[in-house]
PDB file of C-alpha atoms in Angstrom:
ATOM      1  CA  UNK A 113      66.826  38.737  62.192  1.00 51.00           C
ATOM      2  CA  UNK A 114      69.682  39.774  64.454  1.00 53.00           C
ATOM      3  CA  UNK A 115      69.853  43.094  66.156  1.00 53.00           C
ATOM      4  CA  UNK A 116      71.332  45.856  64.073  1.00 51.00           C
ATOM      5  CA  UNK A 117      74.588  47.071  65.393  1.00 52.00           C
ATOM      6  CA  UNK A 118      74.787  50.715  66.235  1.00 52.00           C
ATOM      7  CA  UNK A 119      77.837  52.731  65.185  1.00 49.00           C
ATOM      8  CA  UNK A 120      78.828  55.252  67.888  1.00 52.00           C
ATOM      9  CA  UNK A 121      78.861  58.804  66.617  1.00 48.00           C
ATOM     10  CA  UNK A 122      82.108  60.551  66.556  1.00 46.00           C
ATOM     11  CA  UNK A 123      82.403  62.841  69.565  1.00 47.00           C
ATOM     12  CA  UNK A 124      84.973  65.277  68.076  1.00 42.00           C
ATOM     13  CA  UNK A 125      83.716  68.682  67.073  1.00 43.00           C
ATOM     14  CA  UNK A 126      80.209  68.044  68.652  1.00 40.00           C
ATOM     15  CA  UNK A 127      80.788  69.817  71.880  1.00 43.00           C
ATOM     16  CA  UNK A 128      83.457  72.125  72.926  1.00 42.00           C
ATOM     17  CA  UNK A 129      84.483  72.658  76.569  1.00 49.00           C
ATOM     18  CA  UNK A 130      84.116  76.211  77.556  1.00 51.00           C
ATOM     19  CA  UNK A 131      87.394  78.165  77.925  1.00 49.00           C
ATOM     20  CA  UNK A 132      88.655  78.859  81.402  1.00 55.00           C
ATOM     21  CA  UNK A 133      87.640  82.157  83.013  1.00 55.00           C
ATOM     22  CA  UNK A 134      91.102  83.713  82.411  1.00 54.00           C
ATOM     23  CA  UNK A 135      90.994  82.868  78.746  1.00 51.00           C
ATOM     24  CA  UNK A 136      87.425  84.256  78.472  1.00 53.00           C
ATOM     25  CA  UNK A 137      88.435  87.484  80.195  1.00 51.00           C
ATOM     26  CA  UNK A 138      91.521  87.875  78.017  1.00 53.00           C
ATOM     27  CA  UNK A 139      89.627  87.044  74.756  1.00 48.00           C
ATOM     28  CA  UNK A 140      86.790  89.517  75.777  1.00 52.00           C
ATOM     29  CA  UNK A 141      89.401  92.171  76.327  1.00 52.00           C
ATOM     30  CA  UNK A 142      91.255  91.874  73.201  1.00 50.00           C
ATOM     31  CA  UNK A 143      87.961  91.665  71.095  1.00 49.00           C
ATOM     32  CA  UNK A 144      86.689  94.600  72.746  1.00 52.00           C
ATOM     33  CA  UNK A 145      89.829  96.744  72.644  1.00 50.00           C
ATOM     34  CA  UNK A 146      90.352  96.045  68.901  1.00 46.00           C
ATOM     35  CA  UNK A 147      86.706  97.178  68.350  1.00 49.00           C
ATOM     36  CA  UNK A 148      87.330 100.355  70.363  1.00 51.00           C
ATOM     37  CA  UNK A 149      90.725 100.812  68.644  1.00 49.00           C
ATOM     38  CA  UNK A 150      89.125 100.643  65.256  1.00 46.00           C
ATOM     39  CA  UNK A 151      86.462 103.249  66.038  1.00 52.00           C
ATOM     40  CA  UNK A 152      88.431 105.596  68.360  1.00 55.00           C
ATOM     41  CA  UNK A 153      91.674 105.201  66.350  1.00 64.00           C
ATOM     42  CA  UNK A 154      94.227 105.536  69.057  1.00 76.00           C
ATOM     43  CA  UNK A 155      97.878 104.652  68.301  1.00 82.00           C
ATOM     44  CA  UNK A 156      99.180 101.143  68.642  1.00 84.00           C
ATOM     45  CA  UNK A 157     101.209 102.312  71.586  1.00 89.00           C
ATOM     46  CA  UNK A 158      97.988 103.159  73.491  1.00 87.00           C
ATOM     47  CA  UNK A 159      96.410  99.843  72.564  1.00 86.00           C
ATOM     48  CA  UNK A 160      99.440  97.913  73.850  1.00 89.00           C
ATOM     49  CA  UNK A 161      99.342 100.055  76.947  1.00 92.00           C
ATOM     50  CA  UNK A 162      95.721  99.481  77.416  1.00 91.00           C
ATOM     51  CA  UNK A 163      96.312  95.591  77.309  1.00 91.00           C
ATOM     52  CA  UNK A 164      99.152  95.914  79.837  1.00 93.00           C
ATOM     53  CA  UNK A 165      96.973  97.922  82.301  1.00 94.00           C
ATOM     54  CA  UNK A 166      94.313  95.265  81.867  1.00 93.00           C
ATOM     55  CA  UNK A 167      96.749  92.577  82.826  1.00 92.00           C
ATOM     56  CA  UNK A 168      97.963  94.538  85.856  1.00 93.00           C
ATOM     57  CA  UNK A 169      94.300  94.912  86.960  1.00 93.00           C
ATOM     58  CA  UNK A 170      93.887  91.252  86.635  1.00 91.00           C
ATOM     59  CA  UNK A 171      96.893  90.592  88.832  1.00 92.00           C
ATOM     60  CA  UNK A 172      95.405  92.830  91.463  1.00 92.00           C
ATOM     61  CA  UNK A 173      92.127  90.895  91.085  1.00 92.00           C
ATOM     62  CA  UNK A 174      90.214  94.130  90.305  1.00 92.00           C
ATOM     63  CA  UNK A 175      87.899  92.438  87.781  1.00 89.00           C
ATOM     64  CA  UNK A 176      86.129  90.268  90.385  1.00 90.00           C
ATOM     65  CA  UNK A 177      82.427  91.173  90.490  1.00 91.00           C
ATOM     66  CA  UNK A 178      82.913  93.785  87.741  1.00 91.00           C
ATOM     67  CA  UNK A 179      81.960  93.974  84.106  1.00 91.00           C
ATOM     68  CA  UNK A 180      84.767  92.886  81.794  1.00 90.00           C
ATOM     69  CA  UNK A 181      83.426  94.988  79.010  1.00 89.00           C
ATOM     70  CA  UNK A 182      83.325  98.230  81.070  1.00 91.00           C
ATOM     71  CA  UNK A 183      86.641  97.479  82.706  1.00 92.00           C
ATOM     72  CA  UNK A 184      88.539  96.804  79.414  1.00 90.00           C
ATOM     73  CA  UNK A 185      87.061 100.011  77.983  1.00 90.00           C
ATOM     74  CA  UNK A 186      88.249 101.847  80.995  1.00 93.00           C
ATOM     75  CA  UNK A 187      91.726 100.356  80.690  1.00 93.00           C
ATOM     76  CA  UNK A 188      92.001 101.641  77.012  1.00 91.00           C
ATOM     77  CA  UNK A 189      90.701 105.089  78.148  1.00 92.00           C
ATOM     78  CA  UNK A 190      93.299 105.205  80.907  1.00 93.00           C
ATOM     79  CA  UNK A 191      95.982 104.458  78.346  1.00 93.00           C
ATOM     80  CA  UNK A 192      94.786 107.239  76.150  1.00 91.00           C
ATOM     81  CA  UNK A 193      94.729 109.702  78.969  1.00 91.00           C
ATOM     82  CA  UNK A 194      98.145 108.675  80.240  1.00 93.00           C
ATOM     83  CA  UNK A 195      99.593 109.401  76.716  1.00 91.00           C
ATOM     84  CA  UNK A 196      97.698 112.736  76.555  1.00 88.00           C
ATOM     85  CA  UNK A 197      95.245 111.988  73.884  1.00 86.00           C
ATOM     86  CA  UNK A 198      92.179 114.135  73.839  1.00 80.00           C
ATOM     87  CA  UNK A 199      89.647 111.265  74.188  1.00 81.00           C
ATOM     88  CA  UNK A 200      86.691 111.688  76.548  1.00 84.00           C
ATOM     89  CA  UNK A 201      84.608 109.291  78.723  1.00 84.00           C
ATOM     90  CA  UNK A 202      81.723 110.199  76.609  1.00 82.00           C
ATOM     91  CA  UNK A 203      83.387 109.049  73.492  1.00 83.00           C
ATOM     92  CA  UNK A 204      84.096 105.604  74.811  1.00 87.00           C
ATOM     93  CA  UNK A 205      80.764 105.300  76.715  1.00 87.00           C
ATOM     94  CA  UNK A 206      78.770 105.985  73.628  1.00 83.00           C
ATOM     95  CA  UNK A 207      80.517 103.478  71.438  1.00 80.00           C
ATOM     96  CA  UNK A 208      80.488 100.781  74.049  1.00 79.00           C
ATOM     97  CA  UNK A 209      76.830 101.479  75.160  1.00 86.00           C
ATOM     98  CA  UNK A 210      78.094 101.920  78.596  1.00 89.00           C
ATOM     99  CA  UNK A 211      76.879 104.261  81.464  1.00 91.00           C
ATOM    100  CA  UNK A 212      79.339 107.078  81.634  1.00 87.00           C
ATOM    101  CA  UNK A 213      79.116 107.018  85.533  1.00 90.00           C
ATOM    102  CA  UNK A 214      80.247 103.287  85.526  1.00 93.00           C
ATOM    103  CA  UNK A 215      83.060 103.938  83.066  1.00 93.00           C
ATOM    104  CA  UNK A 216      84.229 106.808  85.092  1.00 91.00           C
ATOM    105  CA  UNK A 217      84.109 104.910  88.397  1.00 94.00           C
ATOM    106  CA  UNK A 218      86.244 102.077  86.877  1.00 95.00           C
ATOM    107  CA  UNK A 219      88.664 104.623  85.412  1.00 94.00           C
ATOM    108  CA  UNK A 220      89.262 106.273  88.738  1.00 93.00           C
ATOM    109  CA  UNK A 221      89.905 102.976  90.362  1.00 95.00           C
ATOM    110  CA  UNK A 222      92.377 101.872  87.677  1.00 95.00           C
ATOM    111  CA  UNK A 223      94.429 105.060  87.854  1.00 95.00           C
ATOM    112  CA  UNK A 224      94.541 104.926  91.635  1.00 94.00           C
ATOM    113  CA  UNK A 225      95.526 101.280  91.972  1.00 94.00           C
ATOM    114  CA  UNK A 226      97.938 101.290  89.060  1.00 94.00           C
ATOM    115  CA  UNK A 227      99.446 104.675  89.899  1.00 94.00           C
ATOM    116  CA  UNK A 228      98.719 105.978  86.461  1.00 94.00           C
ATOM    117  CA  UNK A 229      99.332 109.769  85.976  1.00 92.00           C
ATOM    118  CA  UNK A 230      96.931 111.177  83.297  1.00 90.00           C
ATOM    119  CA  UNK A 231      98.468 114.021  81.313  1.00 88.00           C
ATOM    120  CA  UNK A 232      96.577 117.300  81.527  1.00 82.00           C
ATOM    121  CA  UNK A 233      94.832 117.940  78.200  1.00 85.00           C
ATOM    122  CA  UNK A 234      94.277 121.468  77.025  1.00 88.00           C
ATOM    123  CA  UNK A 235      90.710 122.626  76.599  1.00 91.00           C
ATOM    124  CA  UNK A 236      91.701 124.039  73.179  1.00 92.00           C
ATOM    125  CA  UNK A 237      92.143 120.596  71.764  1.00 90.00           C
ATOM    126  CA  UNK A 238      88.285 120.094  72.236  1.00 92.00           C
ATOM    127  CA  UNK A 239      87.012 123.319  70.668  1.00 95.00           C
ATOM    128  CA  UNK A 240      86.768 122.152  67.091  1.00 94.00           C
ATOM    129  CA  UNK A 241      85.100 118.760  68.017  1.00 91.00           C
ATOM    130  CA  UNK A 242      82.369 120.508  70.213  1.00 94.00           C
ATOM    131  CA  UNK A 243      81.829 123.137  67.644  1.00 94.00           C
ATOM    132  CA  UNK A 244      81.298 120.618  64.867  1.00 93.00           C
ATOM    133  CA  UNK A 245      78.866 118.550  67.009  1.00 90.00           C
ATOM    134  CA  UNK A 246      76.504 121.591  67.489  1.00 92.00           C
ATOM    135  CA  UNK A 247      73.554 122.160  65.075  1.00 88.00           C
ATOM    136  CA  UNK A 248      74.229 124.531  63.381  1.00 90.00           C
ATOM    137  CA  UNK A 249      78.035 124.179  63.733  1.00 93.00           C
ATOM    138  CA  UNK A 250      79.813 127.056  65.357  1.00 95.00           C
ATOM    139  CA  UNK A 251      81.761 129.167  62.963  1.00 95.00           C
ATOM    140  CA  UNK A 252      85.645 129.174  62.831  1.00 96.00           C
ATOM    141  CA  UNK A 253      85.576 132.828  63.895  1.00 96.00           C
ATOM    142  CA  UNK A 254      83.808 132.012  67.171  1.00 96.00           C
ATOM    143  CA  UNK A 255      86.128 129.008  67.702  1.00 96.00           C
ATOM    144  CA  UNK A 256      89.209 131.395  67.428  1.00 96.00           C
ATOM    145  CA  UNK A 257      87.640 133.757  69.856  1.00 95.00           C
ATOM    146  CA  UNK A 258      87.044 130.820  72.400  1.00 95.00           C
ATOM    147  CA  UNK A 259      90.644 129.741  71.922  1.00 94.00           C
ATOM    148  CA  UNK A 260      91.985 133.195  72.652  1.00 93.00           C
ATOM    149  CA  UNK A 261      89.745 133.280  75.761  1.00 92.00           C
ATOM    150  CA  UNK A 262      91.034 129.914  77.084  1.00 91.00           C
ATOM    151  CA  UNK A 263      94.689 130.994  76.422  1.00 89.00           C
ATOM    152  CA  UNK A 264      94.184 133.821  78.978  1.00 84.00           C
ATOM    153  CA  UNK A 265      92.933 131.391  81.715  1.00 78.00           C
ATOM    154  CA  UNK A 266      95.370 130.215  84.306  1.00 67.00           C
ATOM    155  CA  UNK A 267      94.551 129.302  87.860  1.00 55.00           C
ATOM    156  CA  UNK A 268      90.756 128.718  87.345  1.00 58.00           C
ATOM    157  CA  UNK A 269      91.500 125.634  85.113  1.00 64.00           C
ATOM    158  CA  UNK A 270      93.562 123.665  87.636  1.00 60.00           C
ATOM    159  CA  UNK A 271      92.190 120.162  88.291  1.00 63.00           C
ATOM    160  CA  UNK A 272      88.961 120.790  86.290  1.00 77.00           C
ATOM    161  CA  UNK A 273      87.482 119.020  83.266  1.00 84.00           C
ATOM    162  CA  UNK A 274      89.059 120.443  80.136  1.00 89.00           C
ATOM    163  CA  UNK A 275      86.210 119.639  77.857  1.00 91.00           C
ATOM    164  CA  UNK A 276      83.807 121.486  80.153  1.00 92.00           C
ATOM    165  CA  UNK A 277      85.980 124.591  79.943  1.00 93.00           C
ATOM    166  CA  UNK A 278      86.029 124.248  76.189  1.00 94.00           C
ATOM    167  CA  UNK A 279      82.126 124.063  76.116  1.00 95.00           C
ATOM    168  CA  UNK A 280      81.953 127.002  78.556  1.00 95.00           C
ATOM    169  CA  UNK A 281      84.273 129.135  76.430  1.00 95.00           C
ATOM    170  CA  UNK A 282      82.280 128.496  73.269  1.00 96.00           C
ATOM    171  CA  UNK A 283      79.013 129.244  75.170  1.00 96.00           C
ATOM    172  CA  UNK A 284      80.525 132.498  76.589  1.00 95.00           C
ATOM    173  CA  UNK A 285      81.657 133.845  73.219  1.00 95.00           C
ATOM    174  CA  UNK A 286      78.363 132.823  71.532  1.00 95.00           C
ATOM    175  CA  UNK A 287      76.470 134.941  74.127  1.00 94.00           C
ATOM    176  CA  UNK A 288      78.679 137.883  73.439  1.00 93.00           C
ATOM    177  CA  UNK A 289      77.902 137.540  69.722  1.00 92.00           C
ATOM    178  CA  UNK A 290      74.111 137.045  70.575  1.00 92.00           C
ATOM    179  CA  UNK A 291      74.017 133.524  69.004  1.00 91.00           C
ATOM    180  CA  UNK A 292      71.287 131.149  70.065  1.00 89.00           C
ATOM    181  CA  UNK A 293      73.415 128.222  71.183  1.00 93.00           C
ATOM    182  CA  UNK A 294      72.183 127.370  74.613  1.00 94.00           C
ATOM    183  CA  UNK A 295      73.987 125.626  77.543  1.00 95.00           C
ATOM    184  CA  UNK A 296      71.937 122.513  76.940  1.00 94.00           C
ATOM    185  CA  UNK A 297      73.041 122.308  73.244  1.00 94.00           C
ATOM    186  CA  UNK A 298      76.728 122.739  74.042  1.00 95.00           C
ATOM    187  CA  UNK A 299      76.413 120.416  76.978  1.00 92.00           C
ATOM    188  CA  UNK A 300      74.975 117.634  74.751  1.00 90.00           C
ATOM    189  CA  UNK A 301      77.803 118.290  72.178  1.00 90.00           C
ATOM    190  CA  UNK A 302      80.488 118.146  74.797  1.00 90.00           C
ATOM    191  CA  UNK A 303      78.951 115.266  76.921  1.00 86.00           C
ATOM    192  CA  UNK A 304      78.820 117.393  80.063  1.00 89.00           C
ATOM    193  CA  UNK A 305      75.858 118.738  82.145  1.00 90.00           C
ATOM    194  CA  UNK A 306      74.422 122.292  82.080  1.00 94.00           C
ATOM    195  CA  UNK A 307      75.416 122.663  85.749  1.00 94.00           C
ATOM    196  CA  UNK A 308      79.046 121.926  84.917  1.00 93.00           C
ATOM    197  CA  UNK A 309      79.091 124.402  82.107  1.00 95.00           C
ATOM    198  CA  UNK A 310      77.621 127.057  84.325  1.00 95.00           C
ATOM    199  CA  UNK A 311      80.251 126.510  86.919  1.00 94.00           C
ATOM    200  CA  UNK A 312      83.017 126.804  84.354  1.00 93.00           C
ATOM    201  CA  UNK A 313      81.289 129.926  82.967  1.00 93.00           C
ATOM    202  CA  UNK A 314      81.496 131.393  86.481  1.00 92.00           C
ATOM    203  CA  UNK A 315      85.298 130.557  86.623  1.00 89.00           C
ATOM    204  CA  UNK A 316      85.719 132.299  83.237  1.00 89.00           C
ATOM    205  CA  UNK A 317      83.867 135.354  84.378  1.00 88.00           C
ATOM    206  CA  UNK A 318      86.006 135.604  87.600  1.00 85.00           C
ATOM    207  CA  UNK A 319      89.204 135.316  85.650  1.00 80.00           C
ATOM    208  CA  UNK A 320      88.129 137.879  83.119  1.00 75.00           C
ATOM    209  CA  UNK A 321      87.210 140.283  85.938  1.00 63.00           C
ATOM    210  CA  UNK A 322      90.498 139.759  87.677  1.00 61.00           C
ATOM    211  CA  UNK A 323      92.355 140.653  84.389  1.00 58.00           C
ATOM    212  CA  UNK A 324      90.311 143.902  84.195  1.00 42.00           C
ATOM    213  CA  UNK A 325      91.440 145.041  87.599  1.00 46.00           C
TER     214      UNK A 325
END
């Protein structure tokens, strides 16, 4: 009997060539920023601005040797800060399972190279969020007292983390009312350290003492 002829297997759809690096980076960003956008719910304008910042960073070759996941998250965070949205590094770091320090370092690099001017966010916008993250939640009455306290602060807030000031104001009022919310509890709720809260409490005390003079 003669040899059986073998039919060559079709090659289509068996193996796909990997996409080029630029396409992989672009795809990774848009998949990631859509995920972030769904969970963090920034407006479409911030999403588009985040994509624009990402493209600018690529042109400056800032992604070389850096995590695309962290970098794209930092771009979206920078877009939110530029538009004045009260999003925090901790918000994005938790959702992306990213170290807050890494995200912060990338964010600072982005705003420096791209000349982004983040808008100053009022600490008052963080009061309700921090109060609801505490167990047990802080009452509305305490929140109102903390807001009034923050409204009196002027010079001491300049250039300092607004969410830390919000947490410090809540802790300060809780102590006046003999509530058992500790610096550690409020620090976890706000995503800042106890040391930072203590420093901001000192600023609040200095400011209130100056007002009394």
